[in-house]
Structures are given as structure tokens and as C-alpha cells.
Amino acid sequence: GGGGEIQDKERLYQLVADLSREETREAALLELSKQREVFPDLAPILWHSFGTTATLLHEIFSIYTLLSPPQLTASASNRVCNALALLQCVASHPETRTLFLKAHIPLFLYPFLNTISKTRPFEYLRLTSLGVIGALVKMDDSDVINFLLTTEIIPLCLRIMESGSELSKTVATFIVQKILLDDMGLQYVCTTAERFFAVSNVLSSVVVGLAKEPSVRLLKHIIRCYLRLSENIRARDALRHCLPEQLWDPQFTSCLRDDATTKRWLQQLMYAVGGGQ
């Protein structure tokens, strides 16, 4: 009822206030990141409350020194990932998304995406950072894609697609897919041969890797990327020569038997690239 909602609001304001104090910050970060589904207004409150965004950015800056040489501990990683979860909430909310972009906040996460250490704290940090960018691109907002295209997000995602964990690869591929599904994104990737081959070579190497370690959800995003690329005439011509042979192998794609949508995408891709038109 109403009483419970007021209590919830008071609790929320108290937790946000706790972020501003060093001694209560870590507990408040943990509690708010766990409870973020419960508070629908959390994003605007975080963004508009005095000093909160600066505090979250301070949490991010404070671990830059631990990135190289790699010294990130599990507890430091967990703490900054709680701050990132709150930023993801701001990135996802229609009221705060544009403000989040205008402040160029995604750029502060790129040093995390640029790390290569395979330890769990780093893997968790990369995955959580990808989650923030993934939340932005999920909104199908051209302003988001236009902003990302002015940054180095594509090379960062491509590197994670080559060397990340299965989950990180999946989110990085999803981000590339969402960029390609935007007309500006497709045009950007297909403008030069260098950009096109940077993307298609990595897609191809992921497919080769999937032959050893299958993942249906990763394959689904890869096929969608290829199908979208095939809508560009020059890219389609190039794909006739560089589409990985595994995609033509029914044994390799048999894992898609229960996924009607992806099977249809694959058929459309085969038709487009196989000279069906």
C-alpha cells in the first residue's frame, strides 16, 4: 500500500544519501545495485541528486591504476561493478539516457573493455561494462549508435569477441549486431574495405571457435550480423568469398534445430550470398 511505498521511497533516498559518505558508500552501492529492479525511479534520482553521478564516476576512476599492471582484486571488482550496475540503470531509463550520452559517460568504461587479463575480477569487470553499453544499444535509438560510432567501441568489441569468455563474446557480438542493424552503423562498417574485413574476419574466427565450443546464443548473434551485412551490396559480394564454410555445414548448424528464427536468418543469408539473387 501507500505506507509501504513511502517507506520504500525514504529508504531509497537514505541509500542514495549514503553514497556520498565514504564510510557508508560500499554498503549503499551493494544494496542499491541489488534493489535496482524494485525502484522504478532510481535512475532519475541517481542522476539528479547532488553529487551522486560524480561519486559513481569516482568509483570508476579509482580503479584505473589497478588495470595496468593488472592488480584488480575480487572485492575491488565487485565494488566497481555495483557502481556500473547503477550506471546501467541510468543508461536504460528513457528520462536519463540522453543525459548519460551527452555527458560521454560510456567513454569512462572503455579502459575496462581494453583490459586483457583473464582473471575472474577482470572478466567480471569487462562483462559488467559491456552490460552498460548493451543496455544503451538495446533501446534502438539512433542517437546512441551515432554517439558510439564516434568512439572506438567497434574495435573494443571485436577484440572481446576474439578473446573473451563465452558470455562476454555474446554481449560484445550483440552490441556489434545492434550497431549494424542501425542504417548509420551498417553504412559506417561497409564504407571501407578495412572496416568491413575487420568485422568479418572476427565474425569468421568466432565461427571457427564455435566449431570447438558450441554456443547457440552466440551463433544466433553472429548469423544476424552476417545477414545484416549481406544487405549491403559491396559487403554481400565480399561475403561470397569470406563466409566461413562451417555455416554451410548442416552438422555445425544442427544446434539451431529448435530456433526457428535463427534458422530462417541462416536460410536468408545462404540465399543472399549463394547467388540466389
mmCIF file of C-alpha atoms in Angstrom:
data_model
loop_
_atom_site.group_PDB
_atom_site.id
_atom_site.type_symbol
_atom_site.label_atom_id
_atom_site.label_comp_id
_atom_site.label_asym_id
_atom_site.label_seq_id
_atom_site.Cartn_x
_atom_site.Cartn_y
_atom_site.Cartn_z
ATOM 1 C CA GLY A 1 0.000 0.000 0.000
ATOM 2 C CA GLY A 2 0.787 3.717 0.127
ATOM 3 C CA GLY A 3 2.554 3.461 3.501
ATOM 4 C CA GLY A 4 4.909 0.804 2.187
ATOM 5 C CA GLU A 5 5.693 2.926 -0.883
ATOM 6 C CA ILE A 6 6.556 5.931 1.283
ATOM 7 C CA GLN A 7 8.841 3.753 3.389
ATOM 8 C CA ASP A 8 10.465 2.421 0.222
ATOM 9 C CA LYS A 9 10.991 5.986 -1.061
ATOM 10 C CA GLU A 10 12.517 7.048 2.258
ATOM 11 C CA ARG A 11 14.781 4.010 2.222
ATOM 12 C CA LEU A 12 15.808 4.815 -1.368
ATOM 13 C CA TYR A 13 16.639 8.447 -0.529
ATOM 14 C CA GLN A 14 18.622 7.301 2.501
ATOM 15 C CA LEU A 15 20.655 4.833 0.389
ATOM 16 C CA VAL A 16 21.356 7.499 -2.241
ATOM 17 C CA ALA A 17 22.454 9.883 0.540
ATOM 18 C CA ASP A 18 24.689 7.101 1.911
ATOM 19 C CA LEU A 19 26.577 7.065 -1.413
ATOM 20 C CA SER A 20 28.015 10.497 -0.637
ATOM 21 C CA ARG A 21 29.746 9.320 2.539
ATOM 22 C CA GLU A 22 32.886 7.234 2.288
ATOM 23 C CA GLU A 23 32.023 5.095 5.334
ATOM 24 C CA THR A 24 28.544 4.094 4.071
ATOM 25 C CA ARG A 25 29.249 4.094 0.321
ATOM 26 C CA GLU A 26 30.259 0.480 -0.240
ATOM 27 C CA ALA A 27 27.187 -0.938 1.555
ATOM 28 C CA ALA A 28 24.894 1.525 -0.261
ATOM 29 C CA LEU A 29 26.368 0.569 -3.663
ATOM 30 C CA LEU A 30 25.725 -3.099 -2.925
ATOM 31 C CA GLU A 31 22.185 -2.541 -1.622
ATOM 32 C CA LEU A 32 21.114 -0.214 -4.469
ATOM 33 C CA SER A 33 22.544 -2.469 -7.168
ATOM 34 C CA LYS A 34 20.676 -5.455 -5.673
ATOM 35 C CA GLN A 35 17.440 -3.475 -5.294
ATOM 36 C CA ARG A 36 17.528 -1.577 -8.585
ATOM 37 C CA GLU A 37 14.566 -3.535 -10.019
ATOM 38 C CA VAL A 38 12.445 -2.526 -7.015
ATOM 39 C CA PHE A 39 12.828 1.231 -7.521
ATOM 40 C CA PRO A 40 11.456 2.341 -10.923
ATOM 41 C CA ASP A 41 12.571 5.965 -10.322
ATOM 42 C CA LEU A 42 16.088 5.026 -9.309
ATOM 43 C CA ALA A 43 17.758 6.340 -12.498
ATOM 44 C CA PRO A 44 16.395 9.931 -12.374
ATOM 45 C CA ILE A 45 17.017 10.085 -8.615
ATOM 46 C CA LEU A 46 20.639 8.957 -9.066
ATOM 47 C CA TRP A 47 21.204 11.363 -11.944
ATOM 48 C CA HIS A 48 19.575 14.454 -10.422
ATOM 49 C CA SER A 49 20.628 14.057 -6.782
ATOM 50 C CA PHE A 50 23.564 16.246 -5.808
ATOM 51 C CA GLY A 51 26.987 14.716 -6.384
ATOM 52 C CA THR A 52 25.794 11.134 -6.995
ATOM 53 C CA THR A 53 26.980 10.787 -10.601
ATOM 54 C CA ALA A 54 30.349 12.278 -9.595
ATOM 55 C CA THR A 55 30.566 9.695 -6.808
ATOM 56 C CA LEU A 56 29.858 6.815 -9.226
ATOM 57 C CA LEU A 57 32.498 8.154 -11.628
ATOM 58 C CA HIS A 58 34.951 8.464 -8.728
ATOM 59 C CA GLU A 59 34.414 4.736 -8.056
ATOM 60 C CA ILE A 60 35.371 4.080 -11.698
ATOM 61 C CA PHE A 61 38.423 6.375 -11.769
ATOM 62 C CA SER A 62 39.741 4.960 -8.517
ATOM 63 C CA ILE A 63 40.460 1.546 -10.069
ATOM 64 C CA TYR A 64 42.158 2.775 -13.258
ATOM 65 C CA THR A 65 45.520 2.397 -11.502
ATOM 66 C CA LEU A 66 44.748 -1.296 -10.854
ATOM 67 C CA LEU A 67 44.273 -2.083 -14.550
ATOM 68 C CA SER A 68 47.880 -2.000 -15.711
ATOM 69 C CA PRO A 69 49.810 -3.822 -14.432
ATOM 70 C CA PRO A 70 46.740 -5.957 -13.553
ATOM 71 C CA GLN A 71 46.166 -5.871 -9.769
ATOM 72 C CA LEU A 72 42.371 -5.885 -9.561
ATOM 73 C CA THR A 73 41.100 -7.890 -6.584
ATOM 74 C CA ALA A 74 37.711 -9.604 -6.417
ATOM 75 C CA SER A 75 36.408 -7.137 -3.811
ATOM 76 C CA ALA A 76 37.523 -4.064 -5.816
ATOM 77 C CA SER A 77 35.951 -5.573 -8.940
ATOM 78 C CA ASN A 78 32.674 -6.310 -7.133
ATOM 79 C CA ARG A 79 32.528 -2.804 -5.729
ATOM 80 C CA VAL A 80 33.075 -1.027 -9.050
ATOM 81 C CA CYS A 81 30.652 -3.441 -10.752
ATOM 82 C CA ASN A 82 27.956 -2.348 -8.290
ATOM 83 C CA ALA A 83 28.635 1.262 -9.366
ATOM 84 C CA LEU A 84 28.454 0.150 -13.024
ATOM 85 C CA ALA A 85 25.110 -1.573 -12.357
ATOM 86 C CA LEU A 86 23.721 1.775 -11.174
ATOM 87 C CA LEU A 87 25.091 3.488 -14.292
ATOM 88 C CA GLN A 88 23.435 0.777 -16.401
ATOM 89 C CA CYS A 89 20.170 1.686 -14.720
ATOM 90 C CA VAL A 90 20.725 5.360 -15.763
ATOM 91 C CA ALA A 91 21.665 4.255 -19.316
ATOM 92 C CA SER A 92 18.446 2.205 -19.640
ATOM 93 C CA HIS A 93 15.979 4.815 -18.408
ATOM 94 C CA PRO A 94 14.252 6.922 -21.105
ATOM 95 C CA GLU A 95 14.457 10.060 -18.925
ATOM 96 C CA THR A 96 18.211 9.852 -18.301
ATOM 97 C CA ARG A 97 19.634 8.010 -21.333
ATOM 98 C CA THR A 98 20.257 11.146 -23.448
ATOM 99 C CA LEU A 99 21.810 12.983 -20.498
ATOM 100 C CA PHE A 100 24.044 9.952 -19.889
ATOM 101 C CA LEU A 101 25.232 10.090 -23.528
ATOM 102 C CA LYS A 102 25.695 13.865 -23.563
ATOM 103 C CA ALA A 103 27.977 13.527 -20.552
ATOM 104 C CA HIS A 104 30.027 10.971 -22.562
ATOM 105 C CA ILE A 105 29.896 8.555 -19.626
ATOM 106 C CA PRO A 106 30.355 5.396 -21.786
ATOM 107 C CA LEU A 107 33.899 6.596 -22.582
ATOM 108 C CA PHE A 108 34.889 6.169 -18.922
ATOM 109 C CA LEU A 109 34.190 2.424 -19.253
ATOM 110 C CA TYR A 110 36.446 1.906 -22.285
ATOM 111 C CA PRO A 111 39.624 1.428 -20.211
ATOM 112 C CA PHE A 112 37.837 -1.575 -18.610
ATOM 113 C CA LEU A 113 36.918 -3.010 -22.030
ATOM 114 C CA ASN A 114 40.524 -2.517 -23.097
ATOM 115 C CA THR A 115 41.934 -4.881 -20.437
ATOM 116 C CA ILE A 116 43.177 -8.338 -21.431
ATOM 117 C CA SER A 117 43.807 -10.101 -18.109
ATOM 118 C CA LYS A 118 41.858 -13.381 -17.982
ATOM 119 C CA THR A 119 41.373 -13.428 -14.186
ATOM 120 C CA ARG A 120 37.818 -13.533 -12.876
ATOM 121 C CA PRO A 121 37.810 -9.975 -11.445
ATOM 122 C CA PHE A 122 38.768 -8.597 -14.872
ATOM 123 C CA GLU A 123 36.346 -10.844 -16.738
ATOM 124 C CA TYR A 124 33.507 -9.695 -14.442
ATOM 125 C CA LEU A 125 34.548 -6.053 -14.912
ATOM 126 C CA ARG A 126 34.527 -6.364 -18.726
ATOM 127 C CA LEU A 127 31.200 -8.209 -18.738
ATOM 128 C CA THR A 128 29.530 -5.629 -16.470
ATOM 129 C CA SER A 129 30.931 -2.751 -18.585
ATOM 130 C CA LEU A 130 29.630 -4.438 -21.752
ATOM 131 C CA GLY A 131 26.267 -4.708 -19.971
ATOM 132 C CA VAL A 132 26.082 -0.903 -19.687
ATOM 133 C CA ILE A 133 26.787 -0.447 -23.423
ATOM 134 C CA GLY A 134 24.406 -3.347 -24.198
ATOM 135 C CA ALA A 135 21.653 -1.583 -22.226
ATOM 136 C CA LEU A 136 22.220 1.561 -24.312
ATOM 137 C CA VAL A 137 22.060 -0.176 -27.706
ATOM 138 C CA LYS A 138 19.002 -2.214 -26.683
ATOM 139 C CA MET A 139 16.958 0.981 -26.872
ATOM 140 C CA ASP A 140 17.167 1.105 -30.701
ATOM 141 C CA ASP A 141 17.949 4.828 -30.522
ATOM 142 C CA SER A 142 19.909 6.275 -33.473
ATOM 143 C CA ASP A 143 21.470 8.922 -31.200
ATOM 144 C CA VAL A 144 23.074 6.110 -29.209
ATOM 145 C CA ILE A 145 24.530 4.491 -32.341
ATOM 146 C CA ASN A 146 25.730 7.838 -33.741
ATOM 147 C CA PHE A 147 27.489 8.549 -30.458
ATOM 148 C CA LEU A 148 29.103 5.086 -30.309
ATOM 149 C CA LEU A 149 30.336 5.382 -33.909
ATOM 150 C CA THR A 150 32.401 8.435 -32.896
ATOM 151 C CA THR A 151 34.208 6.246 -30.331
ATOM 152 C CA GLU A 152 36.311 3.079 -30.594
ATOM 153 C CA ILE A 153 33.528 0.741 -29.399
ATOM 154 C CA ILE A 154 33.669 -1.493 -32.504
ATOM 155 C CA PRO A 155 37.399 -2.383 -32.195
ATOM 156 C CA LEU A 156 36.951 -2.901 -28.431
ATOM 157 C CA CYS A 157 34.020 -5.276 -29.005
ATOM 158 C CA LEU A 158 35.856 -7.098 -31.794
ATOM 159 C CA ARG A 159 38.783 -7.811 -29.509
ATOM 160 C CA ILE A 160 36.498 -9.179 -26.784
ATOM 161 C CA MET A 161 34.722 -11.312 -29.421
ATOM 162 C CA GLU A 162 38.078 -12.900 -30.203
ATOM 163 C CA SER A 163 39.389 -13.464 -26.704
ATOM 164 C CA GLY A 164 36.643 -13.048 -24.072
ATOM 165 C CA SER A 165 34.622 -15.633 -22.169
ATOM 166 C CA GLU A 166 31.553 -17.050 -23.914
ATOM 167 C CA LEU A 167 29.277 -14.594 -22.088
ATOM 168 C CA SER A 168 31.468 -11.554 -22.869
ATOM 169 C CA LYS A 169 31.732 -12.640 -26.508
ATOM 170 C CA THR A 170 27.943 -12.907 -26.664
ATOM 171 C CA VAL A 171 27.317 -9.403 -25.260
ATOM 172 C CA ALA A 172 30.087 -7.864 -27.426
ATOM 173 C CA THR A 173 28.587 -9.532 -30.536
ATOM 174 C CA PHE A 174 25.107 -8.309 -29.531
ATOM 175 C CA ILE A 175 26.478 -4.729 -29.385
ATOM 176 C CA VAL A 176 28.047 -5.070 -32.861
ATOM 177 C CA GLN A 177 24.765 -6.572 -34.127
ATOM 178 C CA LYS A 178 22.760 -3.609 -32.780
ATOM 179 C CA ILE A 179 25.200 -1.145 -34.369
ATOM 180 C CA LEU A 180 24.884 -2.960 -37.728
ATOM 181 C CA LEU A 181 21.073 -3.019 -37.516
ATOM 182 C CA ASP A 182 21.104 0.783 -37.485
ATOM 183 C CA ASP A 183 21.438 2.198 -41.033
ATOM 184 C CA MET A 184 24.244 4.553 -39.986
ATOM 185 C CA GLY A 185 26.059 1.646 -38.364
ATOM 186 C CA LEU A 186 25.816 -0.584 -41.437
ATOM 187 C CA GLN A 187 26.971 2.267 -43.654
ATOM 188 C CA TYR A 188 29.886 3.001 -41.291
ATOM 189 C CA VAL A 189 31.138 -0.604 -41.318
ATOM 190 C CA CYS A 190 30.723 -1.004 -45.084
ATOM 191 C CA THR A 191 32.263 2.362 -46.089
ATOM 192 C CA THR A 192 35.814 1.000 -46.323
ATOM 193 C CA ALA A 193 37.132 -2.479 -47.066
ATOM 194 C CA GLU A 194 39.343 -2.176 -43.994
ATOM 195 C CA ARG A 195 36.366 -1.732 -41.636
ATOM 196 C CA PHE A 196 34.326 -4.434 -43.334
ATOM 197 C CA PHE A 197 37.134 -7.003 -43.137
ATOM 198 C CA ALA A 198 37.952 -6.053 -39.532
ATOM 199 C CA VAL A 199 34.379 -7.079 -38.644
ATOM 200 C CA SER A 200 34.002 -10.064 -40.994
ATOM 201 C CA ASN A 201 37.387 -11.570 -40.027
ATOM 202 C CA VAL A 202 36.411 -11.547 -36.356
ATOM 203 C CA LEU A 203 32.932 -12.954 -37.095
ATOM 204 C CA SER A 204 34.647 -15.718 -39.037
ATOM 205 C CA SER A 205 37.135 -16.503 -36.252
ATOM 206 C CA VAL A 206 34.248 -16.703 -33.741
ATOM 207 C CA VAL A 207 32.504 -19.246 -36.006
ATOM 208 C CA VAL A 208 35.698 -21.317 -36.176
ATOM 209 C CA GLY A 209 35.883 -21.202 -32.359
ATOM 210 C CA LEU A 210 32.237 -22.309 -32.113
ATOM 211 C CA ALA A 211 33.129 -25.480 -34.006
ATOM 212 C CA LYS A 212 35.180 -26.429 -30.903
ATOM 213 C CA GLU A 213 32.949 -24.912 -28.207
ATOM 214 C CA PRO A 214 29.354 -24.556 -29.441
ATOM 215 C CA SER A 215 27.084 -21.801 -28.105
ATOM 216 C CA VAL A 216 23.641 -21.361 -29.638
ATOM 217 C CA ARG A 217 23.127 -17.819 -28.313
ATOM 218 C CA LEU A 218 26.489 -16.623 -29.641
ATOM 219 C CA LEU A 219 25.904 -18.278 -33.033
ATOM 220 C CA LYS A 220 22.491 -16.585 -33.240
ATOM 221 C CA HIS A 221 24.068 -13.100 -32.925
ATOM 222 C CA ILE A 222 26.836 -13.982 -35.414
ATOM 223 C CA ILE A 223 24.308 -15.136 -38.045
ATOM 224 C CA ARG A 224 22.237 -11.962 -37.515
ATOM 225 C CA CYS A 225 25.385 -9.834 -38.054
ATOM 226 C CA TYR A 226 26.192 -11.675 -41.283
ATOM 227 C CA LEU A 227 22.611 -11.408 -42.548
ATOM 228 C CA ARG A 228 22.605 -7.665 -41.911
ATOM 229 C CA LEU A 229 25.976 -7.225 -43.655
ATOM 230 C CA SER A 230 24.560 -9.116 -46.662
ATOM 231 C CA GLU A 231 22.024 -6.287 -47.136
ATOM 232 C CA ASN A 232 24.858 -4.042 -48.327
ATOM 233 C CA ILE A 233 25.708 -4.804 -51.980
ATOM 234 C CA ARG A 234 29.506 -4.499 -51.642
ATOM 235 C CA ALA A 235 29.525 -6.465 -48.421
ATOM 236 C CA ARG A 236 27.364 -9.178 -49.978
ATOM 237 C CA ASP A 237 29.844 -9.590 -52.821
ATOM 238 C CA ALA A 238 32.711 -9.853 -50.336
ATOM 239 C CA LEU A 239 30.814 -12.386 -48.206
ATOM 240 C CA ARG A 240 30.576 -14.713 -51.205
ATOM 241 C CA HIS A 241 34.320 -15.261 -50.703
ATOM 242 C CA CYS A 242 34.726 -14.973 -46.939
ATOM 243 C CA LEU A 243 31.695 -16.580 -45.300
ATOM 244 C CA PRO A 244 33.026 -19.393 -43.074
ATOM 245 C CA GLU A 245 32.349 -22.823 -44.560
ATOM 246 C CA GLN A 246 31.034 -24.073 -41.183
ATOM 247 C CA LEU A 247 27.815 -22.101 -41.800
ATOM 248 C CA TRP A 248 27.091 -24.285 -44.848
ATOM 249 C CA ASP A 249 27.624 -27.467 -42.816
ATOM 250 C CA PRO A 250 24.288 -28.922 -41.576
ATOM 251 C CA GLN A 251 26.100 -30.723 -38.764
ATOM 252 C CA PHE A 252 27.576 -27.457 -37.461
ATOM 253 C CA THR A 253 24.223 -25.635 -37.597
ATOM 254 C CA SER A 254 22.176 -28.579 -36.265
ATOM 255 C CA CYS A 255 22.269 -26.893 -32.822
ATOM 256 C CA LEU A 256 19.751 -24.385 -34.239
ATOM 257 C CA ARG A 257 17.068 -27.023 -34.873
ATOM 258 C CA ASP A 258 14.813 -25.624 -32.101
ATOM 259 C CA ASP A 259 15.413 -21.994 -33.033
ATOM 260 C CA ALA A 260 13.091 -21.230 -35.947
ATOM 261 C CA THR A 261 14.032 -17.534 -36.162
ATOM 262 C CA THR A 262 17.786 -18.103 -36.430
ATOM 263 C CA LYS A 263 17.262 -20.976 -38.880
ATOM 264 C CA ARG A 264 15.276 -18.597 -41.076
ATOM 265 C CA TRP A 265 18.042 -15.946 -40.835
ATOM 266 C CA LEU A 266 20.592 -18.560 -41.875
ATOM 267 C CA GLN A 267 18.476 -19.594 -44.877
ATOM 268 C CA GLN A 268 18.095 -15.944 -45.925
ATOM 269 C CA LEU A 269 21.863 -15.466 -45.595
ATOM 270 C CA MET A 270 22.605 -18.572 -47.682
ATOM 271 C CA TYR A 271 20.182 -17.360 -50.339
ATOM 272 C CA ALA A 272 21.681 -13.840 -50.410
ATOM 273 C CA VAL A 273 25.314 -14.973 -50.503
ATOM 274 C CA GLY A 274 24.886 -18.172 -52.503
ATOM 275 C CA GLY A 275 23.992 -16.264 -55.636
ATOM 276 C CA GLY A 276 20.263 -16.721 -55.145
ATOM 277 C CA GLN A 277 19.783 -13.177 -56.400
#
